[in-house]
PDB file of C-alpha atoms in Angstrom:
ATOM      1  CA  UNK V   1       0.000   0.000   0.000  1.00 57.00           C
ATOM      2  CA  UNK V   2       1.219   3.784  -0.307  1.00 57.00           C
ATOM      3  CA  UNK V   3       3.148   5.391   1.871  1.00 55.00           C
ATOM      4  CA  UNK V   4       1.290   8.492   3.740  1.00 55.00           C
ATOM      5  CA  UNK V   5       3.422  11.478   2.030  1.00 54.00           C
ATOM      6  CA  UNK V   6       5.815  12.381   4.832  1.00 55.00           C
ATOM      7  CA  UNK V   7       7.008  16.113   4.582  1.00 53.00           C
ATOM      8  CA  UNK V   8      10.745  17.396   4.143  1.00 56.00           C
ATOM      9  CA  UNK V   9      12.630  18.551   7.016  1.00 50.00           C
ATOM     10  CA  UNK V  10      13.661  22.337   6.299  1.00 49.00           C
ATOM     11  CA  UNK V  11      15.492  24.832   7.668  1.00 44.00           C
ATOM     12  CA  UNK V  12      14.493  27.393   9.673  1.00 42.00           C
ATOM     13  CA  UNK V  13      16.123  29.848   7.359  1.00 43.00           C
ATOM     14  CA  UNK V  14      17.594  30.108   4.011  1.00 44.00           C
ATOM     15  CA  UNK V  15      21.206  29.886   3.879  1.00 43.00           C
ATOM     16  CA  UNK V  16      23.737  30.083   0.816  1.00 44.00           C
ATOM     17  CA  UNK V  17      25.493  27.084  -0.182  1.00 44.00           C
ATOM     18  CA  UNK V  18      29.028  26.473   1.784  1.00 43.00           C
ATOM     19  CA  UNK V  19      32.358  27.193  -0.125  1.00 42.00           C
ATOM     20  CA  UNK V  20      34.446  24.278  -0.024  1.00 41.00           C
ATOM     21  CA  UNK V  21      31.811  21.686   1.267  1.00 42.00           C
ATOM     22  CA  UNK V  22      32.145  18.997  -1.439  1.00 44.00           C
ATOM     23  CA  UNK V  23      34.203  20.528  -4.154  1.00 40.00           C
ATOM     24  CA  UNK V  24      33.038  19.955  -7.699  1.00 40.00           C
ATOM     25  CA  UNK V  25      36.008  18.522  -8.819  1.00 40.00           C
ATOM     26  CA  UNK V  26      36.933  15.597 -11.010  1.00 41.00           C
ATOM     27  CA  UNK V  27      40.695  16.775 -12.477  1.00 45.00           C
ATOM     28  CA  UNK V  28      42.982  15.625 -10.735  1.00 44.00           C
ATOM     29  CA  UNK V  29      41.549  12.981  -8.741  1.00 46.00           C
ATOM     30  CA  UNK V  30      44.222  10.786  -7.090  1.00 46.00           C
ATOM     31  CA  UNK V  31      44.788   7.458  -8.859  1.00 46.00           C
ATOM     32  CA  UNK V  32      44.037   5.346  -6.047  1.00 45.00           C
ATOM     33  CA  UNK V  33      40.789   6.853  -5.995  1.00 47.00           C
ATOM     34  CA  UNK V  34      39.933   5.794  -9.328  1.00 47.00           C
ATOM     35  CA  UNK V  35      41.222   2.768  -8.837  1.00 49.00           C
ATOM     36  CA  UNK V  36      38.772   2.164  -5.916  1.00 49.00           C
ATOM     37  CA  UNK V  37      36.036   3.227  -7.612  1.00 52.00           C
ATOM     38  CA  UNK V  38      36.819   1.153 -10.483  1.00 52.00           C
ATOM     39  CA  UNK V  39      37.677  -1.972  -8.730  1.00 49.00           C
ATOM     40  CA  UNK V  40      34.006  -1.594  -7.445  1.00 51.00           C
ATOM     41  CA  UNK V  41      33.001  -1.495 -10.849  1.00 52.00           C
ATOM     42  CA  UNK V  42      35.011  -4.326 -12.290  1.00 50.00           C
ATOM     43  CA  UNK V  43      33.160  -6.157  -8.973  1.00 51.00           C
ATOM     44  CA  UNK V  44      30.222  -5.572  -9.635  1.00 55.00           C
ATOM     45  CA  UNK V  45      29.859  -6.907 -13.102  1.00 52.00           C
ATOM     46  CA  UNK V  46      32.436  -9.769 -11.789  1.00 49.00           C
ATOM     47  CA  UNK V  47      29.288 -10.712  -9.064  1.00 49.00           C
ATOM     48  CA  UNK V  48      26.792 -10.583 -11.986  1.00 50.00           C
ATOM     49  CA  UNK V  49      28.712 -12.883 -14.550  1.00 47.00           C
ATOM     50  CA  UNK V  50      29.463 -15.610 -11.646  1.00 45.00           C
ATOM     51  CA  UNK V  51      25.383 -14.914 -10.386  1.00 46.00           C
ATOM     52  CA  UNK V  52      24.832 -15.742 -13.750  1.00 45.00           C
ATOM     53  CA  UNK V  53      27.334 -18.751 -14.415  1.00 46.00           C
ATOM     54  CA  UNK V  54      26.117 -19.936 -11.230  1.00 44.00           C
ATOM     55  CA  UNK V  55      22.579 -20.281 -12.140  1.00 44.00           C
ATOM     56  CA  UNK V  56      23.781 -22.190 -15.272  1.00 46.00           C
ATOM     57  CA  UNK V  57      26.328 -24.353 -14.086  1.00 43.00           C
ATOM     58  CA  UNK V  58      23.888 -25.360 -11.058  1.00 43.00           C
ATOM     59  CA  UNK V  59      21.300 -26.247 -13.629  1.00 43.00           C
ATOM     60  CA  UNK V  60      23.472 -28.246 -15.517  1.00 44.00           C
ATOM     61  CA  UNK V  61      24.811 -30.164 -13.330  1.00 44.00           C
ATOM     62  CA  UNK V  62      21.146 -31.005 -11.699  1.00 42.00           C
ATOM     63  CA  UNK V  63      20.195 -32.267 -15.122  1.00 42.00           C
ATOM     64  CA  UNK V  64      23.237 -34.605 -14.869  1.00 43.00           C
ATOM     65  CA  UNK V  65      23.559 -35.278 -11.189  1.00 46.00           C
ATOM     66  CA  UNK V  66      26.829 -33.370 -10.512  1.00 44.00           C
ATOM     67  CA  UNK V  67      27.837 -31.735  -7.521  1.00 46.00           C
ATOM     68  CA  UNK V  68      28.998 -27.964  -8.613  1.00 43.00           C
ATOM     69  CA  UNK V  69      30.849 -25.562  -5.957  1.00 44.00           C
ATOM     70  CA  UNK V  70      29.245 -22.180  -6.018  1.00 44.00           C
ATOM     71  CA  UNK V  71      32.562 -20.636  -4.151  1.00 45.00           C
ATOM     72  CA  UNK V  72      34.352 -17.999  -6.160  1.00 43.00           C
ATOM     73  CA  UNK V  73      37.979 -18.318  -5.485  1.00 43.00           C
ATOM     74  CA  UNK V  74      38.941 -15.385  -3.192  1.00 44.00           C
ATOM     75  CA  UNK V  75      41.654 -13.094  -4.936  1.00 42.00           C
ATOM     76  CA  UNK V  76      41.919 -10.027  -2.722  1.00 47.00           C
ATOM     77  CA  UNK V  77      40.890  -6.604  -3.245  1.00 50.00           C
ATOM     78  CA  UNK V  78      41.056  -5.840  -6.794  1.00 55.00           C
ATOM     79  CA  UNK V  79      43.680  -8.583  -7.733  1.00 55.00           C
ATOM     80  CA  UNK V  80      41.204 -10.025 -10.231  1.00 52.00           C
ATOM     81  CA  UNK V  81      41.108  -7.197 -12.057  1.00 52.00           C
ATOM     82  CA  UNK V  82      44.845  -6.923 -12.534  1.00 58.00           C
ATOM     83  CA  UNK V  83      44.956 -10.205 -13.824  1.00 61.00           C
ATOM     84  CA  UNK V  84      42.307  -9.341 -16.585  1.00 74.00           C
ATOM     85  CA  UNK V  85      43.611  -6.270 -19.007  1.00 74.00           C
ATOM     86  CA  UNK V  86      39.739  -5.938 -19.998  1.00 76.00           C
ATOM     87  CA  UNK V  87      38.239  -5.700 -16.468  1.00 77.00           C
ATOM     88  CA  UNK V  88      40.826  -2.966 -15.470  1.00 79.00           C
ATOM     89  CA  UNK V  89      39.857  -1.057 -18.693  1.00 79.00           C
ATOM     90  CA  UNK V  90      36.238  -1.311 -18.048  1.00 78.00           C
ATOM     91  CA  UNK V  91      37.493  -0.601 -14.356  1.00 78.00           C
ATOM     92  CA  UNK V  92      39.104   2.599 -15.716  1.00 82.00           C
ATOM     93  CA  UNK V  93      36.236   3.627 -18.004  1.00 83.00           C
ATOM     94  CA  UNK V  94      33.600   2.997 -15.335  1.00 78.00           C
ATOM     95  CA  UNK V  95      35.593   4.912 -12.846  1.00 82.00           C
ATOM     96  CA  UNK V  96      35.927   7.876 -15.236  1.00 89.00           C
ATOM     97  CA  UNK V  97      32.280   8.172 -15.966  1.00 90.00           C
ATOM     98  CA  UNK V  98      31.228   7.859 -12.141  1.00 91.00           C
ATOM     99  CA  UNK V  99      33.927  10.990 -11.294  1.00 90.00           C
ATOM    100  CA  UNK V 100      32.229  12.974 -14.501  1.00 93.00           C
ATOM    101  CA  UNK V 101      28.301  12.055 -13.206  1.00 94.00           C
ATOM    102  CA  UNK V 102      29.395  12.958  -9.619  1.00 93.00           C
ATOM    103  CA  UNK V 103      30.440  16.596 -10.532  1.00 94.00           C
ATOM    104  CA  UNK V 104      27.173  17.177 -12.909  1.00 94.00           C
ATOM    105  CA  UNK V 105      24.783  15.835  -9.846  1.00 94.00           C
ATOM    106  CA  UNK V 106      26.800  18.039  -7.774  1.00 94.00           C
ATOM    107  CA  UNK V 107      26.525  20.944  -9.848  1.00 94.00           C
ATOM    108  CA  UNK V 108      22.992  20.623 -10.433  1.00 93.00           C
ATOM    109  CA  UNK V 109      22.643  19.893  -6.448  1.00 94.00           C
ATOM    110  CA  UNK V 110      24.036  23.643  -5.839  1.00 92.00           C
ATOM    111  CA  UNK V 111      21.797  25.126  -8.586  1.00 93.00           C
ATOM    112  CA  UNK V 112      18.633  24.337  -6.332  1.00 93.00           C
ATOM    113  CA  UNK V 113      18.148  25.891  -2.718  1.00 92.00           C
ATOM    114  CA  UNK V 114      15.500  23.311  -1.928  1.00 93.00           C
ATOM    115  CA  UNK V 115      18.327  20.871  -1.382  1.00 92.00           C
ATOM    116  CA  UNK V 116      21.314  22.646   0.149  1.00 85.00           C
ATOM    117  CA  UNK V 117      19.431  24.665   2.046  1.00 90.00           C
ATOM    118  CA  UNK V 118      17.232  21.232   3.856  1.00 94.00           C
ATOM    119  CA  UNK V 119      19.060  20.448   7.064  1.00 94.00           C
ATOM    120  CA  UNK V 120      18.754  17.112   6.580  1.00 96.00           C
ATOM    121  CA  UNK V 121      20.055  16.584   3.083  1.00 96.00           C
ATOM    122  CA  UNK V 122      22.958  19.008   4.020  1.00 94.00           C
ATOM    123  CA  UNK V 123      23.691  16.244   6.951  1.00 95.00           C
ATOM    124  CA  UNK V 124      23.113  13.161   4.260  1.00 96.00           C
ATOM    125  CA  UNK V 125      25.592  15.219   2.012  1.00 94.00           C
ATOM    126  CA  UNK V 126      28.253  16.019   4.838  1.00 94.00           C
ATOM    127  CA  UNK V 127      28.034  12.274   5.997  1.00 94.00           C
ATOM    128  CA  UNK V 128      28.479  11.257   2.361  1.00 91.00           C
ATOM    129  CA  UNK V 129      32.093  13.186   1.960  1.00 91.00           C
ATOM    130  CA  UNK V 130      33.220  12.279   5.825  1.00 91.00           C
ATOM    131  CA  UNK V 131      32.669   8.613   4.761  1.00 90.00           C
ATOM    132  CA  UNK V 132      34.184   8.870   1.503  1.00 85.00           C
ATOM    133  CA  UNK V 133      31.437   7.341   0.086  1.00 86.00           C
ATOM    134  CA  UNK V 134      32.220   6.102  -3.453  1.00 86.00           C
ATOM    135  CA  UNK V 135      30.850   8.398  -6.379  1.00 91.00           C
ATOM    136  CA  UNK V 136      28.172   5.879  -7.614  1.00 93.00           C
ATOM    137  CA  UNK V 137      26.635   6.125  -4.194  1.00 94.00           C
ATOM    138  CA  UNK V 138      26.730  10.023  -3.884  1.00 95.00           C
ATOM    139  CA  UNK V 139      25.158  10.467  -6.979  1.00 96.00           C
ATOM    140  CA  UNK V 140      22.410   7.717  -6.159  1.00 96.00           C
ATOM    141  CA  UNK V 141      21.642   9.704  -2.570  1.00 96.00           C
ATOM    142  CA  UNK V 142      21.967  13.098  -4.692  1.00 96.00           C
ATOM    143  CA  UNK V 143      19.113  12.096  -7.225  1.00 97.00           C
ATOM    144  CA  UNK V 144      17.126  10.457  -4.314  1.00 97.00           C
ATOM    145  CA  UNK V 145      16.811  14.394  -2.834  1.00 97.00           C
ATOM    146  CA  UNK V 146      16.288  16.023  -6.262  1.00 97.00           C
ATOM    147  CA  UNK V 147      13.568  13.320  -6.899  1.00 97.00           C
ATOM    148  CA  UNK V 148      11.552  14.318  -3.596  1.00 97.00           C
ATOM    149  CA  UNK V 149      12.070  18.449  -4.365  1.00 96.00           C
ATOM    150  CA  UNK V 150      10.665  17.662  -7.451  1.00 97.00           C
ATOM    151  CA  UNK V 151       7.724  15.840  -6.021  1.00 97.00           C
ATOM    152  CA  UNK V 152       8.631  12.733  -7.800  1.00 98.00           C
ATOM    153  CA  UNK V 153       8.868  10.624  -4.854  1.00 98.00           C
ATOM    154  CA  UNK V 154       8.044  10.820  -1.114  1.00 98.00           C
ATOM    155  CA  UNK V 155      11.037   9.836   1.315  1.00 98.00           C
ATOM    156  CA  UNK V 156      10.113   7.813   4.562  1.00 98.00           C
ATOM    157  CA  UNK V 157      11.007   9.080   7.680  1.00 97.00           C
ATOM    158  CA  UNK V 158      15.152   9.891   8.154  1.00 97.00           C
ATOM    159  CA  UNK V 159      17.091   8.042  10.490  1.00 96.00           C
ATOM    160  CA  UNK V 160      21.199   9.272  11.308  1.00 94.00           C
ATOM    161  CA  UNK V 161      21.899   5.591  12.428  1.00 95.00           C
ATOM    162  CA  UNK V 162      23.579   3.684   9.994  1.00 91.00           C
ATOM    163  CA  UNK V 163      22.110   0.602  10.532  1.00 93.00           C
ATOM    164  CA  UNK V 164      18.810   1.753   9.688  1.00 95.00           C
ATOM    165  CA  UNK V 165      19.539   3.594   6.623  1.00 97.00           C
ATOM    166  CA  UNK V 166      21.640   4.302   3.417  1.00 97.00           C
ATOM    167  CA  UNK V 167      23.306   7.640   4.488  1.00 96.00           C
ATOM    168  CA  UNK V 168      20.004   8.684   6.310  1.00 97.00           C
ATOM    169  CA  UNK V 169      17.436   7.264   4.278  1.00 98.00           C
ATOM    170  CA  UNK V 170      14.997   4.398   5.210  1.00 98.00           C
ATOM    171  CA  UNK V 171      13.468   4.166   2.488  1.00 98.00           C
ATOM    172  CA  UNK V 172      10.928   6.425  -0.765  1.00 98.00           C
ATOM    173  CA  UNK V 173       7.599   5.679  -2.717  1.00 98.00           C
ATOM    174  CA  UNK V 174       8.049   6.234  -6.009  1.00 98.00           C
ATOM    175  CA  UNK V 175       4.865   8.244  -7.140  1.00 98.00           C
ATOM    176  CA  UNK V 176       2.930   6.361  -9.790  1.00 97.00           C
ATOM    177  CA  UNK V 177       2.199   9.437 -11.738  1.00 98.00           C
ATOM    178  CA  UNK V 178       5.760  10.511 -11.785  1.00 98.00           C
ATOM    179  CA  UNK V 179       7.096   6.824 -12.340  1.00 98.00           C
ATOM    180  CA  UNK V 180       8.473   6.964 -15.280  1.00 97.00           C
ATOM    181  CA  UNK V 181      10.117  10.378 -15.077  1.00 97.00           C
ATOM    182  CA  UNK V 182      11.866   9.100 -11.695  1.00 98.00           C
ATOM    183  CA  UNK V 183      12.856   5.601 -13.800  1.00 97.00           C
ATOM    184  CA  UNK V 184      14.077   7.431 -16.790  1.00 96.00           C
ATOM    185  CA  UNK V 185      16.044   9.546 -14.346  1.00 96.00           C
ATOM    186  CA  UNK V 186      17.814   7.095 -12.356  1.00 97.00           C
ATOM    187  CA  UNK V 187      18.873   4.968 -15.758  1.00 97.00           C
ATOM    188  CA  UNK V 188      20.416   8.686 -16.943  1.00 96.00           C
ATOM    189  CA  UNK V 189      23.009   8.204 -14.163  1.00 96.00           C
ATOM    190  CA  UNK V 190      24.251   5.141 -15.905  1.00 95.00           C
ATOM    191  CA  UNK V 191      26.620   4.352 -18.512  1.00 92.00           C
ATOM    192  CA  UNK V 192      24.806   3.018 -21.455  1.00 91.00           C
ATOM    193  CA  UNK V 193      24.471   0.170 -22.526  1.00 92.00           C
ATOM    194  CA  UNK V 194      22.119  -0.511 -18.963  1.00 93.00           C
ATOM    195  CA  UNK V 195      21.448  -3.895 -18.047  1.00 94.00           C
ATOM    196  CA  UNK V 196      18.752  -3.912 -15.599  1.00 95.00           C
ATOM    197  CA  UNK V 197      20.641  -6.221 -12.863  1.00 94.00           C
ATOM    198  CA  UNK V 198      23.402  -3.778 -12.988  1.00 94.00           C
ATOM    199  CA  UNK V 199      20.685  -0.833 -11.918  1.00 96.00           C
ATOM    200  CA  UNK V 200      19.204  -3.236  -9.720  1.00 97.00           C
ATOM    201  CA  UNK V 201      22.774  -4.322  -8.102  1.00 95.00           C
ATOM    202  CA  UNK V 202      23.284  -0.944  -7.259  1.00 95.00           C
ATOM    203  CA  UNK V 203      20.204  -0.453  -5.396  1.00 97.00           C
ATOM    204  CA  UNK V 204      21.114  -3.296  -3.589  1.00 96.00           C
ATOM    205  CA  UNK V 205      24.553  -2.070  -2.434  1.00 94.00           C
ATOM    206  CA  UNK V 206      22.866   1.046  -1.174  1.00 96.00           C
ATOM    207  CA  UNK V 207      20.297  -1.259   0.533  1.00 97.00           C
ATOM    208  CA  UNK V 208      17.529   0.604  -0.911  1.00 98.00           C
ATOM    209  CA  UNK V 209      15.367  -2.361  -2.085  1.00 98.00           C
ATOM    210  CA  UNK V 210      11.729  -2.598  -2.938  1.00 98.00           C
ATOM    211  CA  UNK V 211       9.556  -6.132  -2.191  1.00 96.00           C
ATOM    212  CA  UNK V 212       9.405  -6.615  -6.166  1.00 97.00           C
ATOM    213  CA  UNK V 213      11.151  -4.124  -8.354  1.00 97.00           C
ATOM    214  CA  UNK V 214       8.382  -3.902 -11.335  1.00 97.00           C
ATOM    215  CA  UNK V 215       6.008  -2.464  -8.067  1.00 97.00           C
ATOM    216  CA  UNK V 216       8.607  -0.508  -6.492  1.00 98.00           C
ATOM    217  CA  UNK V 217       9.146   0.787  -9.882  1.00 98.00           C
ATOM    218  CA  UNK V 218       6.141   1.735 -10.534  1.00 98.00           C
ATOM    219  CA  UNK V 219       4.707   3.018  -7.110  1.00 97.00           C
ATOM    220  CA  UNK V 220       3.127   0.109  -5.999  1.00 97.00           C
ATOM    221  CA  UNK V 221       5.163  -0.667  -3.015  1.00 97.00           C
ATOM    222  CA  UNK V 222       8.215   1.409  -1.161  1.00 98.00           C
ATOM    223  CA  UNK V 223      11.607   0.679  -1.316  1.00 98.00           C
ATOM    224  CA  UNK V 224      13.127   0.333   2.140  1.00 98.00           C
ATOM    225  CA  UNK V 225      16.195  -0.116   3.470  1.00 98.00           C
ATOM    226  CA  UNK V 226      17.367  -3.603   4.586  1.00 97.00           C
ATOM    227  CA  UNK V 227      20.907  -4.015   5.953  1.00 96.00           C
ATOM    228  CA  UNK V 228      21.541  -7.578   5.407  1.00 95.00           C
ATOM    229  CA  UNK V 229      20.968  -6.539   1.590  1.00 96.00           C
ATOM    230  CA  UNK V 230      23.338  -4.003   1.835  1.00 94.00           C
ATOM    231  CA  UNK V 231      25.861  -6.045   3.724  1.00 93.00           C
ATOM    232  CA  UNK V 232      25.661  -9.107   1.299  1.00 93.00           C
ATOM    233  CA  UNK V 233      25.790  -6.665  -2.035  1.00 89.00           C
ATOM    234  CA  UNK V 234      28.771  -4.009  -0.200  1.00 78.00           C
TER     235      UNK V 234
END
């Protein structure tokens, strides 16, 4: 059933956005930090091909009565994508497009006062940067907040503990009427081609997950945040 719509948390007063609070930046960004970001991305589609082999390998092997390991060898932090030169060039690429996204959302963030002038999403945003959350994840929690200014979807109450939230959020309803425009907005974050596990995966690793994802989609049910999701998919 639909969420009640819950109102935004504002300010008592408007303020001007902070010099210097999340610099929009992506030239020069440190190596390593690439890196990071792309070994996350190089995991990511690493977890869906072996999902995927999985499922096909286990099917096989019921057909024929075989016993098939479902254990991915365990090669460290990134090492599997040094020993692939294509995974550390999608790696690179994927890293590259996450740093450019991240300063657009960020400059498009500063453009509206609804946002940095909410007490709450100026909290989400701080906690964001003191974490060093990755850039995929920034710009997922940055569309979340321009999605409910624009009255596209309708947060659930806030929460600052950690284990109840993805950087303060417990969950959104979609709005049905505004579906597709929140959809089509989310997929623009994306590089393209989009599979839809990989938009799905990502939702995952924030937590943020609905009961099915055609009615979350749509506005049929919330997403809501559910740790173990987000601890099996970090």
């Amino acid at each position: 059933a639909p969420v009640p719509a819950q109102p935004l948390p504002q300010s008592g007063a408007q303020r001007p956005a902070r010099e210097g609070a999340l610099p929009l930046q992506t030239e020069g960004v440190p190596a390593v930090a690439l890196q990071n970001e792309g070994a996350a991305v190089a995991l990511q589609a690493t977890e869906e091909t072996h999902h995927a082999g999985t499922a096909g390998s286990t099917s096989t092997a019921a057909a024929s009565g075989t016993a098939v390991s479902t254990t991915a060898p365990h090669l460290g932090s990134g090492a599997h994508v040094k020993l692939r030169p294509d995974m550390a060039a999608r790696a690179r690429k994927g890293a590259e497009h996450w740093a450019m996204e991240v300063k657009a959302m960020r400059a498009r963030w500063e453009e509206r006062a609804e946002c940095h002038t909410n007490e709450a999403f100026a909290w989400q945003v701080e906690t964001c940067a003191s974490l060093q959350i990755k850039s995929q994840h920034e710009c997922i929690l940055r569309a979340l907040q321009l999605a409910a200014v624009d009255d596209l979807i309708t947060p659930l109450p806030f929460s600052q503990d950690p284990d109840n939230s993805f950087l303060g959020w417990t969950g959104f309803q979609v709005h049905q009427a505004q579906a597709q425009d929140f959809r089509l907005r989310v997929e623009a974050l994306f590089p393209k081609p989009l599979p839809e596990n990989t938009l799905h995966t990502a939702f995952r690793r924030a937590g943020l997950v609905p009961d099915k994802w055609t009615s979350g989609w749509l506005g049929m049910s919330p997403f809501r945040f559910n740790l173990q999701t987000r601890t099996h998919y970090r």
